[in-house]
Coordinates of C-alpha atoms and ligand atoms in Angstrom, one line a residue:
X1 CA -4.4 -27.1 15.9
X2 CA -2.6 -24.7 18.3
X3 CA -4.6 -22.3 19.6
X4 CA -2.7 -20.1 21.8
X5 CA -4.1 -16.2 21.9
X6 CA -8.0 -16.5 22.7
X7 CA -8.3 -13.1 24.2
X8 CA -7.7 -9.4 22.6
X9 CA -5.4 -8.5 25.1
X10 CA -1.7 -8.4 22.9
X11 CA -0.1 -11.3 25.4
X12 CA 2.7 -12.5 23.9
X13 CA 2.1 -15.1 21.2
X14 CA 5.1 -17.4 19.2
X15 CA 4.7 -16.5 15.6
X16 CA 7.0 -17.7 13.0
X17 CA 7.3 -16.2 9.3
X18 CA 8.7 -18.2 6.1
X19 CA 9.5 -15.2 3.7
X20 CA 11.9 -12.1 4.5
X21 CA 11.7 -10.1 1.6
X22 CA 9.9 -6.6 1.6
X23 CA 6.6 -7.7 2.9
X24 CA 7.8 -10.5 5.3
X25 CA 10.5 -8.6 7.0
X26 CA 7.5 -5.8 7.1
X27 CA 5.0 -8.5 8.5
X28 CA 8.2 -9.7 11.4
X29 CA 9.1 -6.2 12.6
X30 CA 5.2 -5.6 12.9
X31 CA 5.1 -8.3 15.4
X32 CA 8.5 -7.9 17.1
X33 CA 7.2 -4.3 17.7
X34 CA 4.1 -5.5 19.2
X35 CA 6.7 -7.7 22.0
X36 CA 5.4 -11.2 19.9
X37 CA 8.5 -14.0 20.0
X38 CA 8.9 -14.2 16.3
X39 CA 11.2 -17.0 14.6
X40 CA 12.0 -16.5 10.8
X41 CA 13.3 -18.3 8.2
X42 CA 14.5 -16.9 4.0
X43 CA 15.9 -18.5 1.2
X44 CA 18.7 -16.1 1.6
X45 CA 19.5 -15.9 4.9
X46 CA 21.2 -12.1 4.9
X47 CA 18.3 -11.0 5.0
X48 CA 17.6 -12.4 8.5
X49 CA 20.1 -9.9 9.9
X50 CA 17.9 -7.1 10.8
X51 CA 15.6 -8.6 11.8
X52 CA 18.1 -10.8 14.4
X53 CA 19.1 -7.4 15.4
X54 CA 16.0 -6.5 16.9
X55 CA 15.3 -9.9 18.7
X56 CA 14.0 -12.3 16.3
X57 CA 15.3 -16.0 15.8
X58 CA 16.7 -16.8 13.3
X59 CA 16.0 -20.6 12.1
X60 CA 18.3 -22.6 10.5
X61 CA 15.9 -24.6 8.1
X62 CA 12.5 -24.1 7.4
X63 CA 11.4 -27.2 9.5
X64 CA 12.9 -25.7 12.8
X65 CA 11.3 -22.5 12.1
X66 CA 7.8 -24.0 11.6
X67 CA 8.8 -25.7 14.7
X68 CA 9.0 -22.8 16.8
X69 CA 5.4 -21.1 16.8
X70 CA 1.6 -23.2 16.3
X71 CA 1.1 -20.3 14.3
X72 CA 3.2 -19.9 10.8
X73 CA 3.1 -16.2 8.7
X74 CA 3.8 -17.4 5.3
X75 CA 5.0 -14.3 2.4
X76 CA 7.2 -15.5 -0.3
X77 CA 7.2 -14.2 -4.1
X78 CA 4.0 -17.1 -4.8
X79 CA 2.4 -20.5 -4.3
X80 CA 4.8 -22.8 -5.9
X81 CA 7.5 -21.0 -3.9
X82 CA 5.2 -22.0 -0.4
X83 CA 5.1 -25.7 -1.6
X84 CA 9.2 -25.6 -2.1
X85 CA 9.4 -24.4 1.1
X86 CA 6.5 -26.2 2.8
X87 CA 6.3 -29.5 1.0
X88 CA 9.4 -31.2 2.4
X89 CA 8.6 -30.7 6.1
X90 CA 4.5 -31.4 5.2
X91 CA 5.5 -34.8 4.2
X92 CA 7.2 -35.3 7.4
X93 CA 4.0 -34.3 9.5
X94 CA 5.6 -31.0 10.4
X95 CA 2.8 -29.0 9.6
X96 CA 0.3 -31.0 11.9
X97 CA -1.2 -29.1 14.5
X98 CA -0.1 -25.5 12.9
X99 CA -2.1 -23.2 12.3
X100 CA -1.0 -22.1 9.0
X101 CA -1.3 -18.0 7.3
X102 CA -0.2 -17.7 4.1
X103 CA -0.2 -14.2 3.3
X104 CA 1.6 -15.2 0.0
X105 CA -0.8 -13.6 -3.7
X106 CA -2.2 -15.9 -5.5
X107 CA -5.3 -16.2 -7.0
X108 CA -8.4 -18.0 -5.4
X109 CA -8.1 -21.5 -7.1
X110 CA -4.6 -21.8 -5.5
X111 CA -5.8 -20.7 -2.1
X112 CA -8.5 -23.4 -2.5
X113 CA -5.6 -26.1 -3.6
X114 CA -3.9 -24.9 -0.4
X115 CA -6.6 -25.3 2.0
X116 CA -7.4 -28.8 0.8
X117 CA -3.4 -29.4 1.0
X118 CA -2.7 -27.8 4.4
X119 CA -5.9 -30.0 5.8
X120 CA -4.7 -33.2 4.5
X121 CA -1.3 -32.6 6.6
X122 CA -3.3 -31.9 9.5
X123 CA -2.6 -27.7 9.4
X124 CA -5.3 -25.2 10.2
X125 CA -5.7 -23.1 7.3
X126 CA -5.9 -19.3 6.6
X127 CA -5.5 -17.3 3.1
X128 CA -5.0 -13.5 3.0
X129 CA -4.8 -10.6 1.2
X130 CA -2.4 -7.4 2.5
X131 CA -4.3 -4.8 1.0
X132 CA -0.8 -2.2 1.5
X133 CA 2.7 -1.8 1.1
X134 CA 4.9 -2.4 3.4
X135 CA 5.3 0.5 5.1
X136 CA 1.6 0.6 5.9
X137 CA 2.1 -2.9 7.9
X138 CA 1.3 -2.5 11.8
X139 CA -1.4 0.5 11.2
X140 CA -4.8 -0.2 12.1
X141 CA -5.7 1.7 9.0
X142 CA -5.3 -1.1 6.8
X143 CA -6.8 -4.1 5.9
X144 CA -5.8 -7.3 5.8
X145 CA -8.3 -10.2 4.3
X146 CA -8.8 -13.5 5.4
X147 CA -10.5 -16.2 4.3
X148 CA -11.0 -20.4 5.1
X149 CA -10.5 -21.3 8.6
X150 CA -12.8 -19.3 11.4
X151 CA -11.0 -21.3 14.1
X152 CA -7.5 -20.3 12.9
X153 CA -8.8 -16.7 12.6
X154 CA -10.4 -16.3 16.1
X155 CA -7.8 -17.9 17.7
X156 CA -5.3 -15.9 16.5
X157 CA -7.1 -12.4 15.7
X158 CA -5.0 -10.5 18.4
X159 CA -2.0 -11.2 17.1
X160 CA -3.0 -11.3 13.3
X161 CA -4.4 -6.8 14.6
X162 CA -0.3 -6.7 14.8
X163 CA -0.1 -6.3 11.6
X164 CA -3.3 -4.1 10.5
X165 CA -7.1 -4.5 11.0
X166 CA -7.9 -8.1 10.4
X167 CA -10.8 -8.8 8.6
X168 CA -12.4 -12.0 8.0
X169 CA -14.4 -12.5 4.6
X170 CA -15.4 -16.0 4.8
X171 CA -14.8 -20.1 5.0
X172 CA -14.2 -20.2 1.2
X173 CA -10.0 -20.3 1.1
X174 CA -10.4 -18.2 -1.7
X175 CA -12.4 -14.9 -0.7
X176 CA -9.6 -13.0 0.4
X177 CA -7.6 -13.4 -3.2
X178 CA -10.3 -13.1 -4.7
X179 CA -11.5 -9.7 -2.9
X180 CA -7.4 -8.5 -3.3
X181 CA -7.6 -8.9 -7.0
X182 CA -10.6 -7.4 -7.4
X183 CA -9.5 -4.3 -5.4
X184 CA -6.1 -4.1 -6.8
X185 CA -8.3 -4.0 -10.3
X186 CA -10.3 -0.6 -8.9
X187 CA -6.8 0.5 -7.8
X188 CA -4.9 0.3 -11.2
X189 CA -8.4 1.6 -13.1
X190 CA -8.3 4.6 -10.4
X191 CA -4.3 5.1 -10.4
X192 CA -4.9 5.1 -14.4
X193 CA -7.7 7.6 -14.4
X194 CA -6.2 10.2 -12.3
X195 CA -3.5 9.8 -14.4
X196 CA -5.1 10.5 -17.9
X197 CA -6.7 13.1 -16.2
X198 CA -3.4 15.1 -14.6
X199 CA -1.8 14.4 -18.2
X200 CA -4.5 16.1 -19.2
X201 CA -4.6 19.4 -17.2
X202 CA -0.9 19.7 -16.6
X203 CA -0.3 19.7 -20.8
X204 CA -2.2 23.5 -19.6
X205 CA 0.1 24.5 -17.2
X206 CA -1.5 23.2 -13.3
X207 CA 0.9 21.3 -11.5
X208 CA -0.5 17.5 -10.2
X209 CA -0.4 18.7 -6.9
X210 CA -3.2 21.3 -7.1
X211 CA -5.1 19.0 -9.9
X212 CA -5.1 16.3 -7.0
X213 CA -6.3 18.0 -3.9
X214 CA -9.4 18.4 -6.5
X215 CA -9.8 15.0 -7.7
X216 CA -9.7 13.8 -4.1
X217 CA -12.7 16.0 -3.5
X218 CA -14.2 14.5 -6.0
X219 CA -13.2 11.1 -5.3
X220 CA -14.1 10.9 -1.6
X221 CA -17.4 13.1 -2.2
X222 CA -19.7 12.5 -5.3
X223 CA -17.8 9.3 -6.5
X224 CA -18.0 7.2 -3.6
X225 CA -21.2 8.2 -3.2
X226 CA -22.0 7.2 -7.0
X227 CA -20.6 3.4 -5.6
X228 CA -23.2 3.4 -2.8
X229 CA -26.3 4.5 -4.6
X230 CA -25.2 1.5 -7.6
X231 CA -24.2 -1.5 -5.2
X232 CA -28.1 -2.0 -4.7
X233 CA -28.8 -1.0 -8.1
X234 CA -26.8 -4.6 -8.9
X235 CA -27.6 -6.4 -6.2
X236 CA -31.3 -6.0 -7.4
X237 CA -30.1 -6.1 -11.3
X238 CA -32.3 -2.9 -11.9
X239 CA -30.7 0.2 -13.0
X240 CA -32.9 3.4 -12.6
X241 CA -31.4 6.0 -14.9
X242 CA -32.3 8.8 -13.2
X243 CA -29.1 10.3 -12.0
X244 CA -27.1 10.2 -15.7
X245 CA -27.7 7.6 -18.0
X246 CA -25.2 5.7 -19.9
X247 CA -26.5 7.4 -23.2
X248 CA -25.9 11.1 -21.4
X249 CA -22.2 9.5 -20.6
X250 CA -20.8 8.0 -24.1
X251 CA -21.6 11.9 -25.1
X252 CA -20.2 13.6 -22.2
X253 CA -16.3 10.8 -22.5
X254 CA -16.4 12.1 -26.4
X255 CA -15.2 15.9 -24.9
X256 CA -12.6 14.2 -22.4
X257 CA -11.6 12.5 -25.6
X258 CA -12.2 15.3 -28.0
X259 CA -10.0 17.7 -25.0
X260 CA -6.6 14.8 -24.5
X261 CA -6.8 14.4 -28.4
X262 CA -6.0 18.0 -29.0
X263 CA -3.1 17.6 -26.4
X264 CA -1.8 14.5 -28.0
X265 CA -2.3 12.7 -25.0
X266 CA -2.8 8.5 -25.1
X267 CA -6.8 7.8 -25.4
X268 CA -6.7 4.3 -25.4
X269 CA -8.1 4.4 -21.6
X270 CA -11.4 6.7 -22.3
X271 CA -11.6 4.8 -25.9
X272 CA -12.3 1.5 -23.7
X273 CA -14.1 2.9 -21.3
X274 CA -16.4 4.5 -24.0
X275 CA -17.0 1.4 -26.4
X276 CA -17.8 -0.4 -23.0
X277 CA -20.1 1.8 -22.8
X278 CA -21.5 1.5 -26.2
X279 CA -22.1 -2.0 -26.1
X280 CA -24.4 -1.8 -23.1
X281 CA -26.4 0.7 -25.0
X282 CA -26.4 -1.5 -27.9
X283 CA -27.3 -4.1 -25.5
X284 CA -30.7 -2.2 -24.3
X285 CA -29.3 -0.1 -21.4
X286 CA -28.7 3.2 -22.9
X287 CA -31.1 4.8 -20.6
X288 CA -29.6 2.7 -17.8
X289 CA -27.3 4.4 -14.7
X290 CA -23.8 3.5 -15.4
X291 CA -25.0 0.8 -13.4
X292 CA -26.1 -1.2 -16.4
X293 CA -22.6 -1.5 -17.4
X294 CA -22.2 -4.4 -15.5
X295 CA -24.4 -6.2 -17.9
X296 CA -22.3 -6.4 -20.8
X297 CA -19.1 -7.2 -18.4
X298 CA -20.4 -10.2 -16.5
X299 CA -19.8 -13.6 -17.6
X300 CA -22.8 -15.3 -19.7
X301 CA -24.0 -17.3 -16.7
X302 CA -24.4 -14.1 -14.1
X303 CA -26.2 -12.0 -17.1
Ligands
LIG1 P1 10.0 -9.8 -2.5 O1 10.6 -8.6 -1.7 O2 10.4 -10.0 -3.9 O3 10.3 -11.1 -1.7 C1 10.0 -12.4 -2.2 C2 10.3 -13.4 -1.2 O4 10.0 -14.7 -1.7 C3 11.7 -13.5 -0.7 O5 11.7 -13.8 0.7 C4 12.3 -14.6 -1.5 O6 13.4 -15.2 -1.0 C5 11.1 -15.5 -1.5 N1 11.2 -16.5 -2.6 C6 11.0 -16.3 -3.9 N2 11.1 -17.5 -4.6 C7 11.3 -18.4 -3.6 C8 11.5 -19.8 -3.7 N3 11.5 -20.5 -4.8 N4 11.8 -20.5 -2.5 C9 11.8 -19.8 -1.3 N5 11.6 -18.5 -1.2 C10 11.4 -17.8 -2.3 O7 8.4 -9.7 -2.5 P2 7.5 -9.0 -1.4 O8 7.2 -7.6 -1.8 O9 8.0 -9.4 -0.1 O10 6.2 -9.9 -1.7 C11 5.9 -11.2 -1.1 C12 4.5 -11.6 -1.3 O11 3.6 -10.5 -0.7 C13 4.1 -11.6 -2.8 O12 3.2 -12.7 -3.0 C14 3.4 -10.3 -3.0 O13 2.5 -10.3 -4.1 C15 2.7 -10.1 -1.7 N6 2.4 -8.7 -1.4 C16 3.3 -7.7 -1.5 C17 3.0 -6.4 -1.3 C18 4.0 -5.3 -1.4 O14 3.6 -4.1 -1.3 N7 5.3 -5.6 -1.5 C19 1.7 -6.0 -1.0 C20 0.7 -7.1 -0.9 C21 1.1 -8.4 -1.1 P3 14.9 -14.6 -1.3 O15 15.0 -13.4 -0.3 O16 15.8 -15.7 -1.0 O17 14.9 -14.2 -2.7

C-alpha cells in the first residue's frame, strides 16, 4: 500500500474523500486548511462547490477520485452506501495499493466485514470513529478512533492529526465502532441525566444556565473521579462498598423520584435506573459500590 507521510512534519500529502455531506466536507476543509492536496468525490455533486472554491479537486467518478491520493477518507450516511460507492471500482483492482479510512458509523461486525473485504482487493485497511461534530473537526481536542491496520495508521498519522488527535485502539477493525458506540451510549445516558435533572430544578424557578455551571462541577470533580476509583473495581470483578453502596443508592434515587413526581416531570429515566439497581441487590450486591451494577448488565458469559 501507499505509504507516503512517514514523518510528523505536515508535508503535503494527496488525500482523497468519498462523502461531502456535513462531516465529509468538515473532514476536506480540515485538510485543505492544513495545505493537503485533497480530491473529492459526492453523490450529489453541488455539494463539491465549496469545497472547489477553496482548492480542492473535484473528481468526476468515484474511480478517478480514488485514483488521485494512496490514501482514501471515506464518510457517507453507512456501510452499504461505501460498498455502492466502493464496490464497482474494487472489482476493477482500483482499490489495490490504497490505503483505505473509512470514517463512515457502523457497528463493529461491519468494520470487520470491511477489513476482510478491503484486504481481499488488495487495500490497506483503517476503521474510525469521529468522536465530534463537525465543527470540532481540525482541533486537536478531539478524538478520533482507529482501529485494524498499524501500518495504514503510522503511515499516515500526520495527516490523519489534520483532522483531530488520532488515536489508535487496536488491529481488531472493529475497536474504534465499538469504543464510538459505547461512548455515544455514556453521552445520551449523560445528555439524559442532566436533562431530568434541569427539568427538575427549573419547574422551581433556576434557569439551566446557573443549574449547569453546577452539574459541571460535579461532573468533572466527584463523578469522574467515582469512574476512576470503579474501572479497577471491574477490572478485578470485586466491588468494595465502602464509598456508598448500592443498597444506600435505590434509597437515596426514591427522593429524586419522590422530588420530579411532585413536579409532574417524566420518571421513566430514574425508574430504570432504580430497578437496575434493584436487581443487582436482588442479585447479592446490595452492599456492593455501584460498581456491582455491572453484574446484572453483562451478558451471561462475562458474569
Ligand atoms: P450527511 O450530512 O447526511 O451526509 C451523508 C453523506 O452520505 C452524503 O455525502 C450523501 O451523499 C452520502 N450518501 C448517502 N447515501 C449514499 C449512497 N447510497 N451512495 C452514495 N453516497 C451516499 O451525514 P454526515 O453528518 O456527513 O455523516 C456521515 C457519516 O459520519 C455517518 O456515518 C455519521 O454517522 C458519521 N458521523 C457524523 C457525525 C456528525 O456530527 N455529523 C459525527 C460522527 C460521525 P448525498 O450528498 O448525495 O446525499
Amino acid at each position: 500500500m501507499d505509504t507516503e507521510s512517514t514523518s510528523t512534519d505536515p508535508v503535503p500529502v494527496p488525500v482523497t474523500v468519498i462523502g461531502l455531506g456535513l462531516m465529509g466536507s468538515a473532514l476536506a476543509a480540515a485538510l485543505l486548511d492544513r495545505g493537503h492536496p485533497v480530491t473529492v468525490w459526492n453523490r450529489s455533486p453541488e455539494k463539491a462547490r465549496p469545497l472547489a472554491d477553496r482548492g480542492a479537486r473535484v473528481a468526476a467518478t468515484p474511480a478517478e477520485a480514488v485514483a488521485a491520493s494512496g490514501l482514501v477518507l471515506a464518510c457517507v450516511l453507512d456501510y452499504d452506501a461505501v460498498h455502492t460507492v466502493l464496490d464497482p471500482l474494487a472489482d476493477a483492482a482500483g482499490l489495490t495499493g490504497k490505503a483505505l479510512v473509512n470514517l463512515t458509523s457502523g457497528a463493529p461486525e461491519q468494520a470487520e466485514a470491511m477489513a476482510s473485504w478491503a484486504d481481499k482487493h488488495g487495500a490497506g485497511y483503517l476503521d474510525g470513529g469521529i468522536m465530534t461534530t463537525p465543527p470540532g473537526v481540525g482541533s486537536p481536542e478531539m478524538m478520533f478512533l482507529y482501529s485494524g491496520s498499524d501500518e495504514v495508521f503510522r503511515a499516515h498519522r500526520p495527516v490523519l492529526a489534520a483532522l483531530g488527535d488520532p488515536m489508535y485502539l487496536g488491529s481488531s477493525p472493529g475497536l474504534a465502532s465499538l469504543y464510538d458506540s459505547a461512548l455515544l451510549g455514556l453521552m445520551w445516558a449523560t445528555f439524559s441525566g442532566w436533562l431530568h435533572g434541569t427539568a427538575l430544578v427549573t419547574s422551581d424557578g433556576t434557569a439551566a444556565t446557573d443549574f449547569t455551571r453546577i452539574a459541571l462541577r460535579w461532573l468533572n470533580g466527584a463523578v469522574s473521579g467515582f469512574l476512576t476509583t470503579y474501572a479497577p473495581q471491574v477490572d478485578a470483578g470485586h466491588y468494595p462498598g465502602d464509598d456508598a453502596t448500592v443498597d444506600v443508592q435505590i434509597a437515596a434515587i426514591g427522593h429524586l423520584i419522590h422530588a420530579a413526581h411532585a413536579r409532574g416531570i417524566d420518571n421513566a429515566l430514574p425508574e430504570l435506573i432504580r430497578s437496575t439497581m434493584e436487581r443487582a441487590a436482588a442479585a447479592g450486591h446490595g452492599s456492593d459500590s455501584y460498581a456491582g451494577v455491572i453484574e446484572v448488565l453483562r451478558g451471561p458469559a462475562r458474569r
